[in-house]
PDB file of C-alpha atoms and ligand atoms in Angstrom:
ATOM      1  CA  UNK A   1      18.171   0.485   2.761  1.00  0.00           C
ATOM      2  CA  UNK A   2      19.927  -1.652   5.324  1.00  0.00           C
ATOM      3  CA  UNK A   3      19.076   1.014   7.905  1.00  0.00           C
ATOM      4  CA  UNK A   4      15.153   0.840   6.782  1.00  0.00           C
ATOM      5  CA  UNK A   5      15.673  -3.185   7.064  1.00  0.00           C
ATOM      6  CA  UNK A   6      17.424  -3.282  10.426  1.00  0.00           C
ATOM      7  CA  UNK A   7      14.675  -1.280  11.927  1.00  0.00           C
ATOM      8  CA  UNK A   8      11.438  -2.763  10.661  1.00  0.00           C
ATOM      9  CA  UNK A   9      13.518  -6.115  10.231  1.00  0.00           C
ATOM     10  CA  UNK A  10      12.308  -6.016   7.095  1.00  0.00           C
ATOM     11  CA  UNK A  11      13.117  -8.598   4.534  1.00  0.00           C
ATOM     12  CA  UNK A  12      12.195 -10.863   0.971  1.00  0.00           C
ATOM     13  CA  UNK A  13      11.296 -14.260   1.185  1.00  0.00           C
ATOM     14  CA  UNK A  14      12.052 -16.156  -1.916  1.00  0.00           C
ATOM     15  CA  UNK A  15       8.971 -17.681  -2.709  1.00  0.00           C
ATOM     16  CA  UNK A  16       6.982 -14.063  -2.789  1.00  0.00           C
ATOM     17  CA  UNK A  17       9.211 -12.676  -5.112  1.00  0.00           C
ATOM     18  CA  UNK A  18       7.084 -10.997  -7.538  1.00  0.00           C
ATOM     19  CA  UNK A  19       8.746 -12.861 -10.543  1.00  0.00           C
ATOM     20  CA  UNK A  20       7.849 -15.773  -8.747  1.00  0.00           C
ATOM     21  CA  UNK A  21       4.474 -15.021  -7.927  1.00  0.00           C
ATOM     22  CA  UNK A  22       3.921 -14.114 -11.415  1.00  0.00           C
ATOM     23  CA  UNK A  23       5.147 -17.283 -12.455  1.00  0.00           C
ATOM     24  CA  UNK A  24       2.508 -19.436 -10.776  1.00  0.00           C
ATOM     25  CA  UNK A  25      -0.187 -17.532 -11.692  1.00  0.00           C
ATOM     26  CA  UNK A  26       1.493 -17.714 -15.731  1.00  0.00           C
ATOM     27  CA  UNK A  27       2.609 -14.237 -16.197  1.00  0.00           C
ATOM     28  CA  UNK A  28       5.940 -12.639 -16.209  1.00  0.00           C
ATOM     29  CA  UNK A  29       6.729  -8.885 -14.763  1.00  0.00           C
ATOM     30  CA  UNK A  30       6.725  -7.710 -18.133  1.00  0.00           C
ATOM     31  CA  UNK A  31       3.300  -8.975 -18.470  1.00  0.00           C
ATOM     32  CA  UNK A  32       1.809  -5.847 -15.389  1.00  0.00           C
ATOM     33  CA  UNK A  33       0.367  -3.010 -17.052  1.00  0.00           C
ATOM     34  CA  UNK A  34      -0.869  -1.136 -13.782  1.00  0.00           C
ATOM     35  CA  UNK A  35       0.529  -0.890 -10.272  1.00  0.00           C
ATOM     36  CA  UNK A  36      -1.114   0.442  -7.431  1.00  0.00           C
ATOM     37  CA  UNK A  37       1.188   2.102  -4.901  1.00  0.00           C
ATOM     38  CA  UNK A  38      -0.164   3.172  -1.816  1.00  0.00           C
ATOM     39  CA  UNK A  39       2.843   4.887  -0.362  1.00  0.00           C
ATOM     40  CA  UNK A  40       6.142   5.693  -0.968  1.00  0.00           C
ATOM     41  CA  UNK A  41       8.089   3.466   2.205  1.00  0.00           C
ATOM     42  CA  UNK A  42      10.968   1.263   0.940  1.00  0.00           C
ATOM     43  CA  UNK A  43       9.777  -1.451   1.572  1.00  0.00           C
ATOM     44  CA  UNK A  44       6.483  -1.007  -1.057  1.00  0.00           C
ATOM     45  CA  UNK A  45       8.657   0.110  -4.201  1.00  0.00           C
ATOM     46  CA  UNK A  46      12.020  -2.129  -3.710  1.00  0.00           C
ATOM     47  CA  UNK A  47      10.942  -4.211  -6.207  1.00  0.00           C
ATOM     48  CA  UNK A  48       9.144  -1.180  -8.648  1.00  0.00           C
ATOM     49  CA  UNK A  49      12.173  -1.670 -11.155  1.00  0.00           C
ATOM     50  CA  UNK A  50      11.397  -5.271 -12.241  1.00  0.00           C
ATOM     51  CA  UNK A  51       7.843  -3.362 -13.819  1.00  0.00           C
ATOM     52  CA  UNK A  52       8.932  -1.699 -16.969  1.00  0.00           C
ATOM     53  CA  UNK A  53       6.547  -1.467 -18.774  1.00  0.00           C
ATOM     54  CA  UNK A  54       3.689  -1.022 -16.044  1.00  0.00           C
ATOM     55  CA  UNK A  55       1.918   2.819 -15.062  1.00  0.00           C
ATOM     56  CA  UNK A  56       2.009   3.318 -11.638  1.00  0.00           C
ATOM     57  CA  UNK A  57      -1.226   4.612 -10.026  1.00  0.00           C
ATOM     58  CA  UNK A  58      -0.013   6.699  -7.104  1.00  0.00           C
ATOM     59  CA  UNK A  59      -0.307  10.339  -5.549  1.00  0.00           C
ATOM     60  CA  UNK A  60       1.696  12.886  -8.020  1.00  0.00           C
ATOM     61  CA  UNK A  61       2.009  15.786  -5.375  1.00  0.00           C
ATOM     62  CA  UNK A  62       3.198  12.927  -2.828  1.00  0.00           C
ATOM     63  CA  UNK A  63       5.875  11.917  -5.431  1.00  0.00           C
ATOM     64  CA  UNK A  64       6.383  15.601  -6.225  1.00  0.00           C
ATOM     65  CA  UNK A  65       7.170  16.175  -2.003  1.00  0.00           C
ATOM     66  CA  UNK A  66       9.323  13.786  -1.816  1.00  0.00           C
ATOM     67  CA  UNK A  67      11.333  14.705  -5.147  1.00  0.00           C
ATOM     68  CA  UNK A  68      12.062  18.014  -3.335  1.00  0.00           C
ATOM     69  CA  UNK A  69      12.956  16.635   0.197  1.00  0.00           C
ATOM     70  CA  UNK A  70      16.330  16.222   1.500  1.00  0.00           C
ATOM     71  CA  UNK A  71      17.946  12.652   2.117  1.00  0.00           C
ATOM     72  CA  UNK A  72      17.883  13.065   5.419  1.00  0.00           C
ATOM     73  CA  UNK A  73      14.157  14.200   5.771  1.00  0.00           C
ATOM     74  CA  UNK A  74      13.167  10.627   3.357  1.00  0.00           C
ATOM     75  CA  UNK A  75      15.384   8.194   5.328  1.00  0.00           C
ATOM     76  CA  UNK A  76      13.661   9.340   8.820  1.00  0.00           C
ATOM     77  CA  UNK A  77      10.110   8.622   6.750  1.00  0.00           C
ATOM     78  CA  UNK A  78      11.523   5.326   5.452  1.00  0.00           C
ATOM     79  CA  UNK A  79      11.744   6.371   1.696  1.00  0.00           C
ATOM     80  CA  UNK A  80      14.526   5.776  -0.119  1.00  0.00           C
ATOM     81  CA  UNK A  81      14.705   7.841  -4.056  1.00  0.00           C
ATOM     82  CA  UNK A  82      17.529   5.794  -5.649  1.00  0.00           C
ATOM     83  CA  UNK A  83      14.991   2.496  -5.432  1.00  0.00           C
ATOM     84  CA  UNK A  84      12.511   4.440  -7.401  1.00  0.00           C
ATOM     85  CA  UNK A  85      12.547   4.055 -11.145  1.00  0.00           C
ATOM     86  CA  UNK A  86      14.276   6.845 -13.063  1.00  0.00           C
ATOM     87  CA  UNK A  87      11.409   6.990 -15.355  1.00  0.00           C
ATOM     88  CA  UNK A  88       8.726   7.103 -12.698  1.00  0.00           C
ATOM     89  CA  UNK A  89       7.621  10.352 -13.564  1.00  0.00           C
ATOM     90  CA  UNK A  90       6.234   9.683 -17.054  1.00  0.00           C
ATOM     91  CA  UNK A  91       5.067   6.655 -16.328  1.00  0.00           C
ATOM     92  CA  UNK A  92       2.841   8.128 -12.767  1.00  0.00           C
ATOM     93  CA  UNK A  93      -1.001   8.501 -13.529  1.00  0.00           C
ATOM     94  CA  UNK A  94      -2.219  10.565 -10.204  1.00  0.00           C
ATOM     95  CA  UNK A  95      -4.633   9.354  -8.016  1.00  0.00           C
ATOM     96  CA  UNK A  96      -5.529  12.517  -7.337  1.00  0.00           C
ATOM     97  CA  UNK A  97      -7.241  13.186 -10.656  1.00  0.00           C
ATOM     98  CA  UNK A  98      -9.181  10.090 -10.566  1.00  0.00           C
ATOM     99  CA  UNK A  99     -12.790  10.980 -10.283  1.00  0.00           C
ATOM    100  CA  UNK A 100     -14.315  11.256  -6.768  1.00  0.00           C
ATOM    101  CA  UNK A 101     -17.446   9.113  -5.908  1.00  0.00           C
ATOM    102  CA  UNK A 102     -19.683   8.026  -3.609  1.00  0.00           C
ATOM    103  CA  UNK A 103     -18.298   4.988  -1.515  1.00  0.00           C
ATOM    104  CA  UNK A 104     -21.186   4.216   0.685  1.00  0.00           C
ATOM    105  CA  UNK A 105     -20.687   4.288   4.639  1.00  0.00           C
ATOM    106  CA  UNK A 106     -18.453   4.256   6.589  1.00  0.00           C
ATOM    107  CA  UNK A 107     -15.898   5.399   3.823  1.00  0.00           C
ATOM    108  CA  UNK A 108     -18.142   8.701   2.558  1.00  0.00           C
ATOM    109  CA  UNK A 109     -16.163   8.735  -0.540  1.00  0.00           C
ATOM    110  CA  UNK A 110     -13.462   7.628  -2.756  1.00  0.00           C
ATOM    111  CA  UNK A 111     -11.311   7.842  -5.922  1.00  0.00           C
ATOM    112  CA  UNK A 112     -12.908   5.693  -8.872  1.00  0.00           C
ATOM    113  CA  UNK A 113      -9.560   4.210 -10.156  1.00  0.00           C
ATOM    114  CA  UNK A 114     -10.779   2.035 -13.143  1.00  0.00           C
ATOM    115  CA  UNK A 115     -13.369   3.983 -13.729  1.00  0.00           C
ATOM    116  CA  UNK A 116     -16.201   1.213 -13.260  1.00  0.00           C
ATOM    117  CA  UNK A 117     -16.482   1.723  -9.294  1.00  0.00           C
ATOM    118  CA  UNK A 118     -14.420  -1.829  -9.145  1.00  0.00           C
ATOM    119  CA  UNK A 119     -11.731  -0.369  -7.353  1.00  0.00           C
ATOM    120  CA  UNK A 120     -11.765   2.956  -4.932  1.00  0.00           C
ATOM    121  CA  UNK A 121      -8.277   4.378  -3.756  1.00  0.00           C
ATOM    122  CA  UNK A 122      -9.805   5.727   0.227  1.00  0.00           C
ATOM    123  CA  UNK A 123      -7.463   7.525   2.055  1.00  0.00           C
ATOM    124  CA  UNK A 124      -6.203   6.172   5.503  1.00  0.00           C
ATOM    125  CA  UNK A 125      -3.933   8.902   6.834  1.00  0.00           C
ATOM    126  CA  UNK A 126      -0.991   8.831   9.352  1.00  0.00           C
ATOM    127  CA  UNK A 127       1.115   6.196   8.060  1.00  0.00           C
ATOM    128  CA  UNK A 128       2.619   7.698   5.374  1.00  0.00           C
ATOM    129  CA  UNK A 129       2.413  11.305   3.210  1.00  0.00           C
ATOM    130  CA  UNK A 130      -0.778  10.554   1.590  1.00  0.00           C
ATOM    131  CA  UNK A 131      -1.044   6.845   2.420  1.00  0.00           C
ATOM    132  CA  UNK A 132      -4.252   5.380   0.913  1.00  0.00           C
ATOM    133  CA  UNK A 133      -6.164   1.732   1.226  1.00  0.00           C
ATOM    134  CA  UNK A 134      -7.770   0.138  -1.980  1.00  0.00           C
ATOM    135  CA  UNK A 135     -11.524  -0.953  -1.859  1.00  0.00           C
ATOM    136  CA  UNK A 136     -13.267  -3.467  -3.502  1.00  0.00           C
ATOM    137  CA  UNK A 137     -16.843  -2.821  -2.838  1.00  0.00           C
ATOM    138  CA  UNK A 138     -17.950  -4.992  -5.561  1.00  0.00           C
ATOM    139  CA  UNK A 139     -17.282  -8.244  -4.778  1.00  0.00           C
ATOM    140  CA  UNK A 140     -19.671  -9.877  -2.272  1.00  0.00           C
ATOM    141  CA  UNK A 141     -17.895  -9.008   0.666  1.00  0.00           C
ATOM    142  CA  UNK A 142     -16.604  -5.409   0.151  1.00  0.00           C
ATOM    143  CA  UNK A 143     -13.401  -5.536   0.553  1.00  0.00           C
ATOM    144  CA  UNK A 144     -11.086  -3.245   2.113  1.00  0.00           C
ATOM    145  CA  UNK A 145      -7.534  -3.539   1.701  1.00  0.00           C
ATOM    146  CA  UNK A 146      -5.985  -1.123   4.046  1.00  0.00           C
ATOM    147  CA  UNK A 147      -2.379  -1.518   3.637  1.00  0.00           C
ATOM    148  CA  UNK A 148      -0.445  -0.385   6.334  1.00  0.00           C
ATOM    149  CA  UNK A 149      -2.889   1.904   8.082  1.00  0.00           C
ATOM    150  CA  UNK A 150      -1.619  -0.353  11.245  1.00  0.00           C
ATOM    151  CA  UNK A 151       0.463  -3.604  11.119  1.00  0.00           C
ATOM    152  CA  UNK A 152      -2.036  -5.901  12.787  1.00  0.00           C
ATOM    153  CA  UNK A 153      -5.944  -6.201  12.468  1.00  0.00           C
ATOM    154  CA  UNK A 154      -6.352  -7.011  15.891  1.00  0.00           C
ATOM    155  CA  UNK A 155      -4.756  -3.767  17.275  1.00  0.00           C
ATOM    156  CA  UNK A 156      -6.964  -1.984  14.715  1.00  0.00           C
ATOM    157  CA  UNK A 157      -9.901  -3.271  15.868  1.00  0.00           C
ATOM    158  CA  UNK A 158      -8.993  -2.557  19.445  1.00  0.00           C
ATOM    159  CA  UNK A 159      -7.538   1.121  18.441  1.00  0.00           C
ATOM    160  CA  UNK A 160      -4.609   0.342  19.481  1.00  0.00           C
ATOM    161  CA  UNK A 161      -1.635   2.496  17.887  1.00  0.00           C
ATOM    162  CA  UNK A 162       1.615   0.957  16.957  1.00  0.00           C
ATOM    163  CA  UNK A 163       4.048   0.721  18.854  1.00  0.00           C
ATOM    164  CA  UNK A 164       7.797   1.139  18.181  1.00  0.00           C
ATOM    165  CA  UNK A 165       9.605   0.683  15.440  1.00  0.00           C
ATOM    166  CA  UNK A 166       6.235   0.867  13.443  1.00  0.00           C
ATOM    167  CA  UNK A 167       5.571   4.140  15.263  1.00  0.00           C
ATOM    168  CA  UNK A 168       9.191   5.513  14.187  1.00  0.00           C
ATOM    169  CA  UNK A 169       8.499   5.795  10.312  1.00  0.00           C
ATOM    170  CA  UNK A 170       4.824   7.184  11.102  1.00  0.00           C
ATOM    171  CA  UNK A 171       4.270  10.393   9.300  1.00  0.00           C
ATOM    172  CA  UNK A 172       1.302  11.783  11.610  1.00  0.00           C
ATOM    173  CA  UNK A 173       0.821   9.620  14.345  1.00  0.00           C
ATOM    174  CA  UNK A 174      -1.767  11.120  15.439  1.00  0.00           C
ATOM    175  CA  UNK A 175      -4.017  10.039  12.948  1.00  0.00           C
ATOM    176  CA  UNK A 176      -3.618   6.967  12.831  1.00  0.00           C
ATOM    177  CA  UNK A 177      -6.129   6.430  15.285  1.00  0.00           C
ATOM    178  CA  UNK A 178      -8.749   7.957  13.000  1.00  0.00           C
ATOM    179  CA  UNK A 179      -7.560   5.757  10.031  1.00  0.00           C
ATOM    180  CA  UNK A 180      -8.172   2.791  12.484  1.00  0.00           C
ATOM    181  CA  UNK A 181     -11.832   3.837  13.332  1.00  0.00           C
ATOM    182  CA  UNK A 182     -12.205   3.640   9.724  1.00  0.00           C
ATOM    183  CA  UNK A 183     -11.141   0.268   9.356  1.00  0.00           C
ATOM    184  CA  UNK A 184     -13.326  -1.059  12.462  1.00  0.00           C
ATOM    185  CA  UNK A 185     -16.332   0.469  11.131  1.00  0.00           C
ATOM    186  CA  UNK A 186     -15.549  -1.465   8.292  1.00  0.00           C
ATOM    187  CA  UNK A 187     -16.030  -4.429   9.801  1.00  0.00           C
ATOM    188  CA  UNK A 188     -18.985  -3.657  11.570  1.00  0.00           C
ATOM    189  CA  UNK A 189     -20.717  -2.843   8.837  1.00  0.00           C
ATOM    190  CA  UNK A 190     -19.846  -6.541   7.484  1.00  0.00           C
ATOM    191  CA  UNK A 191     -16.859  -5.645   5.223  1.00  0.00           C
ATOM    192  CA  UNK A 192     -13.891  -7.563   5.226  1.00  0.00           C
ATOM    193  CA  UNK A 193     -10.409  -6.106   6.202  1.00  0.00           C
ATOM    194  CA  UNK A 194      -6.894  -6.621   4.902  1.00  0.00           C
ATOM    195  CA  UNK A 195      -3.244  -5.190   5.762  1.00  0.00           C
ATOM    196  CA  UNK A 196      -0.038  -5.946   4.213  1.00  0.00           C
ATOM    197  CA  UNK A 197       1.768  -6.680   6.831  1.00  0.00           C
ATOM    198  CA  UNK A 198      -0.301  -8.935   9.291  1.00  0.00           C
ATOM    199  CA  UNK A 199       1.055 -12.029   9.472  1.00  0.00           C
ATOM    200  CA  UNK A 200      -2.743 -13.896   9.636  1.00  0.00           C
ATOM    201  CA  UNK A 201      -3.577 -15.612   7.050  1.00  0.00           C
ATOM    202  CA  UNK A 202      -6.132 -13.871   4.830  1.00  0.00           C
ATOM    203  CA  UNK A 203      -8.992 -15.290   2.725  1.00  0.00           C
ATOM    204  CA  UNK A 204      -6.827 -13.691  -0.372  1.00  0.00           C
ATOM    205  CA  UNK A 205      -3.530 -15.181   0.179  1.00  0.00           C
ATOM    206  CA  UNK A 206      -1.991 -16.995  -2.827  1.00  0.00           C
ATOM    207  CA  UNK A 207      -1.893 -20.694  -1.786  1.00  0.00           C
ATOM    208  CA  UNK A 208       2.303 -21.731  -1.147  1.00  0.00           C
ATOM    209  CA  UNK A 209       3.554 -24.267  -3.936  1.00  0.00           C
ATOM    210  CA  UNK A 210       3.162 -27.548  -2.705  1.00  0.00           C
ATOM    211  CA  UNK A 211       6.448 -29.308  -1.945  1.00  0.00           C
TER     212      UNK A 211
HETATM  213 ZN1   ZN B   1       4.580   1.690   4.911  1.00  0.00          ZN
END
């Protein structure tokens, strides 16, 4: 983990601790029934054991892969097994046998995750092994939150691929590129994009406490 932190320089601020998040919005962690994870990388399940009693939407064979793979192999894609919950496994409902459907241009087609067409797991490749983006094409701006499919909006929309240490922990780099057409199409086509770690603020951001 402190390898995976000195590289990306990646670290927890206080305030967005998810107990702490949960607590201004009046729920505890015990309260989540259903997590979405995109992708395996460190730094998106470091905080998966504080969800007991939540299922975990995510991609069984990708899980399954990385079960089988060496230390060394995870560490050099940023994953890291021992942060993973021991009882992951029973608690995993697969992506992958959500039913397919119909997500309307420019995304062709995604996985119908609450099976109401609220919420469509679309996969954005070259990040990570099997590294989807969530969208919301319901609400009146579709909505596409694409994770990390690159680290800033602006050098998505200019197709510009990231650059080091972002580039390190790429699992296909060379598809990135095609993940960030995706996202610019998007756009153009009047959605709204989102990534996880773009330091922008975003029309969804929870509002900081006031002082
Ligand atoms: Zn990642």
């Amino acid at each position: 983990m402190r390898g995976y932190a000195a590289v990306l320089r990646a670290e927890m601020v206080p305030d967005s601790a998810p107990e702490r998040v949960l607590h201004r919005l009046g729920f505890r962690t015990e309260d989540v029934r259903l997590i979405v994870l995109s992708h395996f990388h460190a730094d998106h399940v470091a905080t998966l054991c504080r969800f007991p009693k939540a299922r975990v939407l995510a991609r069984r064979d990708v899980f399954e892969r990385i079960r089988a793979c060496s230390p060394a192999r995870n560490l050099r894609h940023g994953i890291f097994t021992e942060l993973l919950p021991p009882d992951l496994a029973g608690r995993l409902i697969d992506v992958q046998a959500r039913p397919v459907v119909h997500a309307g241009p420019p995304l062709d087609e995604g996985r119908d995750l609450l099976g109401d067409g609220s919420l469509l797991a679309i996969d954005l490749p070259g990040h990570a092994d099997g590294h989807f983006g969530l969208c919301f094409p319901k609400l009146p701006t579709p909505l596409l939150y694409a994770v990390d499919a690159q680290w800033l909006l602006r050098a998505a929309f200019e197709q510009r691929v990231p650059g080091f240490p972002a580039s390190l922990v790429a699992e296909k780099p060379g598809q990135l590129a095609h993940s960030a057409r995706l996202l610019t199409a998007f756009r153009d086509a009047g959605g709204h994009v989102m990534l996880c770690h773009d330091p922008d603020p975003a029309p969804f951001d929870l509002r900081e406490p006031s002082a």
